Short mmCIF file of C-alpha atoms in Angstrom, two decimals:
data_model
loop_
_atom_site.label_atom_id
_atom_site.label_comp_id
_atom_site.label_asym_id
_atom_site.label_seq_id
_atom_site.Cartn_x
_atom_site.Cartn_y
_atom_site.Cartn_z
CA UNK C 1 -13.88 -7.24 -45.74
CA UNK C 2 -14.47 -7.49 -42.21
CA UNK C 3 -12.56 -10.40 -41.09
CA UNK C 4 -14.00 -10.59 -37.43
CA UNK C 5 -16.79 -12.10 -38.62
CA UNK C 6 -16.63 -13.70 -41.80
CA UNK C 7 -19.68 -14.98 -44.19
CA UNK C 8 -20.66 -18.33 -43.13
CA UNK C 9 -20.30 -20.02 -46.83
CA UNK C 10 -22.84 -21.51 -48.78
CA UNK C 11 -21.25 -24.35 -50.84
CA UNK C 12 -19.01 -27.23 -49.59
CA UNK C 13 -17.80 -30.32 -50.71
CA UNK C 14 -16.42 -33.30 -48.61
CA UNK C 15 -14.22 -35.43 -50.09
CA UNK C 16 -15.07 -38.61 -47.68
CA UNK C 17 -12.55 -40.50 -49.50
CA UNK C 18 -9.17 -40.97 -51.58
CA UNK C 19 -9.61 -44.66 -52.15
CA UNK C 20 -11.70 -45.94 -55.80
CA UNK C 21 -11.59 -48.38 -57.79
CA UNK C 22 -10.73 -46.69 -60.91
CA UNK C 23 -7.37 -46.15 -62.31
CA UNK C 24 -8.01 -42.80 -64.43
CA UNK C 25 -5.53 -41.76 -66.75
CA UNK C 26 -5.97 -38.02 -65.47
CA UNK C 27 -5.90 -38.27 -61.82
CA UNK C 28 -3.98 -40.30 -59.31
CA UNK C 29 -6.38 -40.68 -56.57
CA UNK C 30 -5.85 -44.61 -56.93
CA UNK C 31 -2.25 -44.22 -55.95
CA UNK C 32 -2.55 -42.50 -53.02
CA UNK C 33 -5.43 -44.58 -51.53
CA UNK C 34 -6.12 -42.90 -47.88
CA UNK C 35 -6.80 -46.45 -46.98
CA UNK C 36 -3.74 -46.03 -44.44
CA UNK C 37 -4.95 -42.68 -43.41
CA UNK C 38 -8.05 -42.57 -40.91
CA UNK C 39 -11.31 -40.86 -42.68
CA UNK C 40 -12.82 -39.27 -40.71
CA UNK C 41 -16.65 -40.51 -38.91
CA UNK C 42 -19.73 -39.59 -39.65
CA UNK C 43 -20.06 -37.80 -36.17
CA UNK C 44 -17.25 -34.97 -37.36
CA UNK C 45 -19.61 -33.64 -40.06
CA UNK C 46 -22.14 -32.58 -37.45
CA UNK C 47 -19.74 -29.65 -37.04
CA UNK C 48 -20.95 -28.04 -40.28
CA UNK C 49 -22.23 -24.64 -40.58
CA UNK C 50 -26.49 -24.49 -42.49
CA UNK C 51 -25.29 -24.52 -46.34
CA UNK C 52 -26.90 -24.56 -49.31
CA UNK C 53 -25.23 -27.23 -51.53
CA UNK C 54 -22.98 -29.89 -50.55
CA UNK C 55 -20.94 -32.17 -52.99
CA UNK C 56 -20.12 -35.62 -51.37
CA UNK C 57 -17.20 -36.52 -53.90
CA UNK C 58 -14.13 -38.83 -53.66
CA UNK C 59 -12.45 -41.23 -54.81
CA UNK C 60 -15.43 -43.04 -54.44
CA UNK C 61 -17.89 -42.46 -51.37
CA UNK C 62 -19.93 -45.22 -52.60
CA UNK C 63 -16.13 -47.62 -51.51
CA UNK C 64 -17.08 -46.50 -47.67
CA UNK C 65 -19.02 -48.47 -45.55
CA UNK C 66 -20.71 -45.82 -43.95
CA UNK C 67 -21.76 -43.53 -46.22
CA UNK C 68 -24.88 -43.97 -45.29
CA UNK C 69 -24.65 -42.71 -41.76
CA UNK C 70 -22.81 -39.87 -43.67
CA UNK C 71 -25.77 -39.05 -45.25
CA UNK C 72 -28.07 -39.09 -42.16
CA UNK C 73 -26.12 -36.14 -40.76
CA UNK C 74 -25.11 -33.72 -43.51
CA UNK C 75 -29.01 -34.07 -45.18
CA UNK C 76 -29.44 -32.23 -42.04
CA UNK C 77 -27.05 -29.51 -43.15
CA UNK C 78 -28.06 -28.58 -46.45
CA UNK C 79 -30.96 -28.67 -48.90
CA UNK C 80 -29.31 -29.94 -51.83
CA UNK C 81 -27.03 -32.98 -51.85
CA UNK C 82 -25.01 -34.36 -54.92
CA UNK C 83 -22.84 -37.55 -54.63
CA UNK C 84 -20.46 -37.81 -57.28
CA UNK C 85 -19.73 -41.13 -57.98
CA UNK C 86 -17.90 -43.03 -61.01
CA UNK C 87 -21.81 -45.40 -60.64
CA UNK C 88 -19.19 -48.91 -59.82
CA UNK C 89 -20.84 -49.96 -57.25
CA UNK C 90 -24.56 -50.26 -58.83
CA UNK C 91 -26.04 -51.86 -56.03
CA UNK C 92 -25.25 -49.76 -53.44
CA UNK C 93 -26.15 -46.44 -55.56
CA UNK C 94 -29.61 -48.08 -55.95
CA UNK C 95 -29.96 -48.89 -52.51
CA UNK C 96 -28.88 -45.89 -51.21
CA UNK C 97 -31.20 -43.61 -53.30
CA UNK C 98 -34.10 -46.21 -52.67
CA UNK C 99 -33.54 -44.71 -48.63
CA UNK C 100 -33.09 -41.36 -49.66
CA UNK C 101 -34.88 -40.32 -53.08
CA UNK C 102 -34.03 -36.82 -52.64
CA UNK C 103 -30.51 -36.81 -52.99
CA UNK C 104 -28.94 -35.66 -56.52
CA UNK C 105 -26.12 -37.81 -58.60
CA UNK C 106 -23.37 -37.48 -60.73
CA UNK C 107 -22.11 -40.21 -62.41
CA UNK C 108 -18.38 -39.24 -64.14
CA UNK C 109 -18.32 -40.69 -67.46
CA UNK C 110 -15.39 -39.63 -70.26
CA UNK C 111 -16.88 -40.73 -73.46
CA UNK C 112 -18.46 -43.61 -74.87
CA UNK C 113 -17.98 -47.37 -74.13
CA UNK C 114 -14.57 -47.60 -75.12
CA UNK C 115 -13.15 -44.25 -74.49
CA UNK C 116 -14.79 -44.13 -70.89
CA UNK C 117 -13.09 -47.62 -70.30
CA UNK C 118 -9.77 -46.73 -71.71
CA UNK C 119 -9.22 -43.56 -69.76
CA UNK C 120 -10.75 -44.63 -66.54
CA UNK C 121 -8.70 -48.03 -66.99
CA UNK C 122 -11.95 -50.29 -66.06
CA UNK C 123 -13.37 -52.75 -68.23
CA UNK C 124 -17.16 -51.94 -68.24
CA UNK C 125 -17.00 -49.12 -66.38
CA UNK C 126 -19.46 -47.32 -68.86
CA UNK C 127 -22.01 -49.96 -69.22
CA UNK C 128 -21.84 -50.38 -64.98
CA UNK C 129 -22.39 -45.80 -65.16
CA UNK C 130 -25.05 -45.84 -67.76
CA UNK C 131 -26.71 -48.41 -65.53
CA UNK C 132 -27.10 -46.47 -62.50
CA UNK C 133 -28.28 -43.46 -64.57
CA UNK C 134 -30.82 -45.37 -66.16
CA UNK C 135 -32.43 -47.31 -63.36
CA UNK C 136 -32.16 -43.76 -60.75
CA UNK C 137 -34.39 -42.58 -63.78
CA UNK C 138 -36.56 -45.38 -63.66
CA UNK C 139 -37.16 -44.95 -60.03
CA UNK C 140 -37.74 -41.15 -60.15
CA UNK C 141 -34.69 -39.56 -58.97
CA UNK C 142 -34.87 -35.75 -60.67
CA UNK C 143 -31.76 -34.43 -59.89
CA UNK C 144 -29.69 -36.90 -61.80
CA UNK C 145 -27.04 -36.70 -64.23
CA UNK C 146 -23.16 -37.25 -65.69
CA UNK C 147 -19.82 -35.10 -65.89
CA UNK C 148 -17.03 -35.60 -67.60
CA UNK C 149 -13.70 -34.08 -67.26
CA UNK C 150 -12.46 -32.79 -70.75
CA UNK C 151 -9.32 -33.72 -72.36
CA UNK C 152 -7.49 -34.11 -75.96
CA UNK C 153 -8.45 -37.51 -75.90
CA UNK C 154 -12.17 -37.38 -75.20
CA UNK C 155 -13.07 -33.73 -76.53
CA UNK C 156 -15.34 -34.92 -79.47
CA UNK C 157 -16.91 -37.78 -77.14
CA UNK C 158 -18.20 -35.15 -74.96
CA UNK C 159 -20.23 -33.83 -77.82
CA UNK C 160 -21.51 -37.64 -78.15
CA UNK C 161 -22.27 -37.62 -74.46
CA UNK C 162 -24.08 -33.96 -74.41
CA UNK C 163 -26.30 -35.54 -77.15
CA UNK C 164 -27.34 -38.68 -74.97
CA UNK C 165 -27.82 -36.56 -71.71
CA UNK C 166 -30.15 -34.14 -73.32
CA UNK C 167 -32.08 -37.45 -75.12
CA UNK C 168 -32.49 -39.00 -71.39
CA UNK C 169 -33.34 -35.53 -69.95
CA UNK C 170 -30.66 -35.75 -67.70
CA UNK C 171 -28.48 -32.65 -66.14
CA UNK C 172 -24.86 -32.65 -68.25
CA UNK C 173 -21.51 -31.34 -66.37
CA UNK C 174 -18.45 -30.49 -67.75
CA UNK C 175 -14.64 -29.89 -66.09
CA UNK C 176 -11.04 -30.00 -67.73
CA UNK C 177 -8.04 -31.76 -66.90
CA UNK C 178 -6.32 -30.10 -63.42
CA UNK C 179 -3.86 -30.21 -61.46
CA UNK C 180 -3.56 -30.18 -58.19
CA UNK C 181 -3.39 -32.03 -54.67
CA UNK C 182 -6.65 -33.35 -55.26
CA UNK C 183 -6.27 -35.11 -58.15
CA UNK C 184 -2.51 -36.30 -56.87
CA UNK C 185 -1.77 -35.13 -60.51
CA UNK C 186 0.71 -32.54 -61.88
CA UNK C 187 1.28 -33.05 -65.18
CA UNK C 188 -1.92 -32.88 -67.00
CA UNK C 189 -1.71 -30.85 -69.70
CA UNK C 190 -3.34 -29.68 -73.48
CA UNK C 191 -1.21 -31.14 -76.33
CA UNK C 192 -3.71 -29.40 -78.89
CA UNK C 193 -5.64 -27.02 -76.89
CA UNK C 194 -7.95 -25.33 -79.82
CA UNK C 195 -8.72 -28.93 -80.94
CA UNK C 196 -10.71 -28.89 -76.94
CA UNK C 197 -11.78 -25.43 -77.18
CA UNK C 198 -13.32 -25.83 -80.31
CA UNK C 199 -15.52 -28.82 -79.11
CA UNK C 200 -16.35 -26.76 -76.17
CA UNK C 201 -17.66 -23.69 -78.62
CA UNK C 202 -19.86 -26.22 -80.32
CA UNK C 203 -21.13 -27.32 -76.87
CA UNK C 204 -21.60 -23.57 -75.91
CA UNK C 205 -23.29 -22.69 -79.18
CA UNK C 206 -26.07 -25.98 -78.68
CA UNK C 207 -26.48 -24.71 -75.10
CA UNK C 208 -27.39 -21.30 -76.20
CA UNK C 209 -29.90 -22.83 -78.75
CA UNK C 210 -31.35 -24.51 -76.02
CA UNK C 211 -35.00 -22.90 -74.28
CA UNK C 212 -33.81 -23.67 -70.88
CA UNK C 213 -31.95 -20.73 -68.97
CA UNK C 214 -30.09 -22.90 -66.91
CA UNK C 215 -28.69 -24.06 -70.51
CA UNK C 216 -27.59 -20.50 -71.05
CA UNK C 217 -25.77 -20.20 -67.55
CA UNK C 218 -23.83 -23.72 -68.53
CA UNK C 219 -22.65 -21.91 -71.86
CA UNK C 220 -21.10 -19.52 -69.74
CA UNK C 221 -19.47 -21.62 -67.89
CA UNK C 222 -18.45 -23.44 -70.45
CA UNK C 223 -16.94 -20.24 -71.73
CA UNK C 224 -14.92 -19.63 -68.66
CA UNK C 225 -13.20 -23.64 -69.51
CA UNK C 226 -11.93 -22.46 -72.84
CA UNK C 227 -10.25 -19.49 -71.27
CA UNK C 228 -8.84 -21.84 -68.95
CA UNK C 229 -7.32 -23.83 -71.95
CA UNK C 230 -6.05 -20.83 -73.24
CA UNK C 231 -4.40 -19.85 -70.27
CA UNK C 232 -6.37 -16.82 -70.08
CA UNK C 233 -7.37 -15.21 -67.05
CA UNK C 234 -10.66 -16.01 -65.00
CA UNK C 235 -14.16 -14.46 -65.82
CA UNK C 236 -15.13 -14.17 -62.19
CA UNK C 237 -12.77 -13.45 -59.45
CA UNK C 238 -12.01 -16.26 -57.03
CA UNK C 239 -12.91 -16.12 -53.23
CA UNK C 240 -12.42 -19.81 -52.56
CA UNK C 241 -12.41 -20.35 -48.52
CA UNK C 242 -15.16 -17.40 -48.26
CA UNK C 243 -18.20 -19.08 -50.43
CA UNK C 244 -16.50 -22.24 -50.25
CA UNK C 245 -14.86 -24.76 -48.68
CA UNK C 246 -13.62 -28.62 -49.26
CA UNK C 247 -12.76 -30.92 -46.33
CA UNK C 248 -10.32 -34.09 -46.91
CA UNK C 249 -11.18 -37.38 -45.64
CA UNK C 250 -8.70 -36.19 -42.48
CA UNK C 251 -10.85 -33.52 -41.61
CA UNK C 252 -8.31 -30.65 -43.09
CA UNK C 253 -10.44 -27.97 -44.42
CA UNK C 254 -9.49 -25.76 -47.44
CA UNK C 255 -10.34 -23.54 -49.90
CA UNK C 256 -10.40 -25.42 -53.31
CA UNK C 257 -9.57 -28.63 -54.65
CA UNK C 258 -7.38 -26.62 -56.73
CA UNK C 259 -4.02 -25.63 -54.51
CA UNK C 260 -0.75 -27.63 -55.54
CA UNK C 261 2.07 -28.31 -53.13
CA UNK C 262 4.86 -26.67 -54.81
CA UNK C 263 7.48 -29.24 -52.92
CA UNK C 264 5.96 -32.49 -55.17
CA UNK C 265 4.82 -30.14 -58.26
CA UNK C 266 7.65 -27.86 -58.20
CA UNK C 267 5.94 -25.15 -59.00
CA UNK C 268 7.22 -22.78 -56.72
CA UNK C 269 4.87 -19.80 -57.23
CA UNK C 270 2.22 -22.16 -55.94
CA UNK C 271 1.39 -22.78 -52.55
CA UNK C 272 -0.46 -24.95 -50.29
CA UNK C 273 -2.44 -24.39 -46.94
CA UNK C 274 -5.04 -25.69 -45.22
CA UNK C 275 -7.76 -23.19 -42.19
CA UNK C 276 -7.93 -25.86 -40.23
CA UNK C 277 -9.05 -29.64 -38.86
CA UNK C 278 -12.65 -30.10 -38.39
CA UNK C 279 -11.88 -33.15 -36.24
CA UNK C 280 -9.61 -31.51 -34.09
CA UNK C 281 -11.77 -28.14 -33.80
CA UNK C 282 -14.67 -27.75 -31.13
CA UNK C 283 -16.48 -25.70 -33.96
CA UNK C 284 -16.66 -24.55 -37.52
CA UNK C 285 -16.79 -21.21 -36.75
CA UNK C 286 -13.62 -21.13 -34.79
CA UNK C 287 -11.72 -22.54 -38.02
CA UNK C 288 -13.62 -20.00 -40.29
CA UNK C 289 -12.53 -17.42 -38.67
CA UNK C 290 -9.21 -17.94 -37.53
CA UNK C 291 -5.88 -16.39 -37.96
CA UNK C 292 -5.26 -19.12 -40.55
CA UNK C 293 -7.98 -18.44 -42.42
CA UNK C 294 -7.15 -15.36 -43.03
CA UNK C 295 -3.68 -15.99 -43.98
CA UNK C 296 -5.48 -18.68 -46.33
CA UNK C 297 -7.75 -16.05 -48.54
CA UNK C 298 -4.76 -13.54 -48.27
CA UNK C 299 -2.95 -16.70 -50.52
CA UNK C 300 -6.29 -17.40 -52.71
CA UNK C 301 -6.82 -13.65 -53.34
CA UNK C 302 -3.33 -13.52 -54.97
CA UNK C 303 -3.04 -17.17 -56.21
CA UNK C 304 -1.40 -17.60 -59.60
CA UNK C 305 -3.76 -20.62 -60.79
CA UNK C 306 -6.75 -19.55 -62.72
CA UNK C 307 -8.42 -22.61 -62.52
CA UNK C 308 -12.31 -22.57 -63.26
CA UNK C 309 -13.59 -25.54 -61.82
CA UNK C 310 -17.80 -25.58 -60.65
CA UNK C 311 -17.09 -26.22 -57.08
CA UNK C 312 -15.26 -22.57 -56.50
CA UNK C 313 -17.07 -21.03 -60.00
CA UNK C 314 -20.94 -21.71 -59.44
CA UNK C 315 -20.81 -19.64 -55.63
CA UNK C 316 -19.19 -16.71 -57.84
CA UNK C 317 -21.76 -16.82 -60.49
CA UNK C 318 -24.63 -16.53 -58.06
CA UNK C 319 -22.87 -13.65 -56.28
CA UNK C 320 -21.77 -11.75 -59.25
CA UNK C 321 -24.75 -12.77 -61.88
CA UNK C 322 -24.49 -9.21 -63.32
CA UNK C 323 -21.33 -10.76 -65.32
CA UNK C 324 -22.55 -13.96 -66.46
CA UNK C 325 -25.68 -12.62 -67.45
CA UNK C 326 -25.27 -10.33 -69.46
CA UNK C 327 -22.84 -12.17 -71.48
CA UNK C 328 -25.85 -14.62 -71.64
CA UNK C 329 -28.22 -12.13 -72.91
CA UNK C 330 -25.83 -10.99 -75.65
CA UNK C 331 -24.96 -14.48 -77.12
CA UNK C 332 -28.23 -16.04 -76.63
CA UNK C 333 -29.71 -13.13 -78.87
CA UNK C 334 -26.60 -14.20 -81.31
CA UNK C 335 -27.76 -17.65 -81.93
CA UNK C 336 -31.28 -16.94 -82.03
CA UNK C 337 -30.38 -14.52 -85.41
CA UNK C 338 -27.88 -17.72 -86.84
CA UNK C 339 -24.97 -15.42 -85.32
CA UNK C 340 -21.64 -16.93 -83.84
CA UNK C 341 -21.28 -16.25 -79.61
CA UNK C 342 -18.25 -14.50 -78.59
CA UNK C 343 -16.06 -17.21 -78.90
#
């Protein structure tokens, strides 16, 4: 690869914010509130490259004040925009979409009613998510939907969950349990991981029954999280910081939400880098293509996580579809004769 002149990426996501509300079981965000640390303005993001897909995620952007004028500047940038939100703040969602209707949603929900509420430690934090899903949809949004992130505990309430997103006709995500900076979590782990992976092949299996191709791609994906679980290697190679990229609320841009800093979770064969500050840089471009950058995917392209996580998976998908399709093709033509899929 021709470092001089990198790839401008297509996907980013900017986390706007470590502070939220909720106090889940499976990440610390809510401990280490950037609250004391300045977020970055609005004005910064006018630095970003043309994209294709952003991801405004947290904490939750909805707990800043001016998300809007966030969203005045990087609707510029790219032609589709998701906030992911955990759907607290109900008013605000609705107001905000009622200004700008095309935006997409994601409201994080980790079972029903009481599991949702026990592992995001928020009474009525489900009935205040399925509220903002149902009210988007009564005001037309389209790209609108929920995600949950997969664990021991809430495996056979994501089945529940698939069921009720397919019933509203709303767009279902899945993730697993992580660790990493992000999450300010290290010790997440599978205590039976075949009890998750076989919730996850059921999922697979009613994607593949499903008539929508887009269904079919999710199975994969969904594939590529039980080979996670089992520790297995990736489908797709990784090339995080070259169709990707994640900014903190500082302005520090790096690869993948994924990295751990081996001096807090003493994993030493990790490691830990950013490219560069967007605040502090007088263009994208010059981080992108840096010396730092470089030394960055030199890191990723030997990194010892396999983690399979959308943000860095869907670029790799699109780029190498060959893959993913034709696993697709075989195990779609598997359930359609009352066959198993390659579990």
């Amino acid at each position: 690869m021709n470092q001089k002149r990198v790839p401008v990426p297509t996907d980013a996501a900017l986390i706007v914010t470590y502070r939220c509300p909720m106090k889940c079981t499976m990440c610390s965000i809510h401990k280490n509130s950037s609250k004391q640390v300045p977020e970055v303005s609005p004005a910064v993001y006018e630095k970003l490259p043309d994209l294709k897909f952003i991801n405004i995620t947290g904490g939750e952007p909805f707990i800043r004040s001016d998300l809007d004028e966030i969203i005045q500047v990087v609707r510029k940038k790219a032609k589709r925009i998701i906030i992911s939100t955990s759907g607290w703040f109900v008013e605000k969602v609705i107001s905000l979409f009622e200004k700008y209707p095309g935006l997409g949603i994601r409201v994080s929900l980790e079972g029903l009613s009481v599991m949702n509420d026990k592992l995001r430690g928020q009474k009525g934090g489900f009935d205040r998510g399925l509220t903002v899903l149902l009210e988007l949809r009564r005001m037309g949004i389209k790209d609108i939907g929920f995600g949950i992130t997969i664990s021991d505990k809430n495996s056979e309430d994501m089945l529940r969950l698939y069921e009720l997103a397919k019933n509203l006709n709303m767009q279902f995500a899945t993730a697993t349990v992580h660790n990493s900076f992000y999450f300010h979590k290290y010790d997440n782990s599978f205590t039976d991981p075949e009890k998750v992976v076989s919730s996850l092949n059921k999922l697979i299996h009613r994607l593949l029954n499903e008539r929508h191709p887009k269904s079919w791609f999710r199975a994969y994906f969904n594939f590529g999280l039980t080979e996670f679980i089992r520790g297995r290697p990736r489908l797709l190679p990784c090339e995080a910081g070259l169709v990707n990229f994640f900014i903190d609320p500082a302005g520090d841009i790096y690869p993948c939400n994924g990295l751990e800093d081996p001096e807090i979770s003493g994993h030493k064969d990790c490691w830990f880098e950013n490219m560069g500050n967007l605040k502090q840089a007088d263009s994208f471009r010059d981080i992108w293509e840096s010396e730092k950058a470089k030394l960055v995917r030199r890191k990723v392209a030997s990194c010892p996580k396999n983690c399979w996580m959308i943000g860095t998976v869907a670029p790799v998908m699109k780029k190498y579809l060959k893959n993913p399709f034709v696993w697709v093709v075989k195990n779609r033509l598997k359930v359609m004769f009352h066959r198993s899929f390659d579990e």
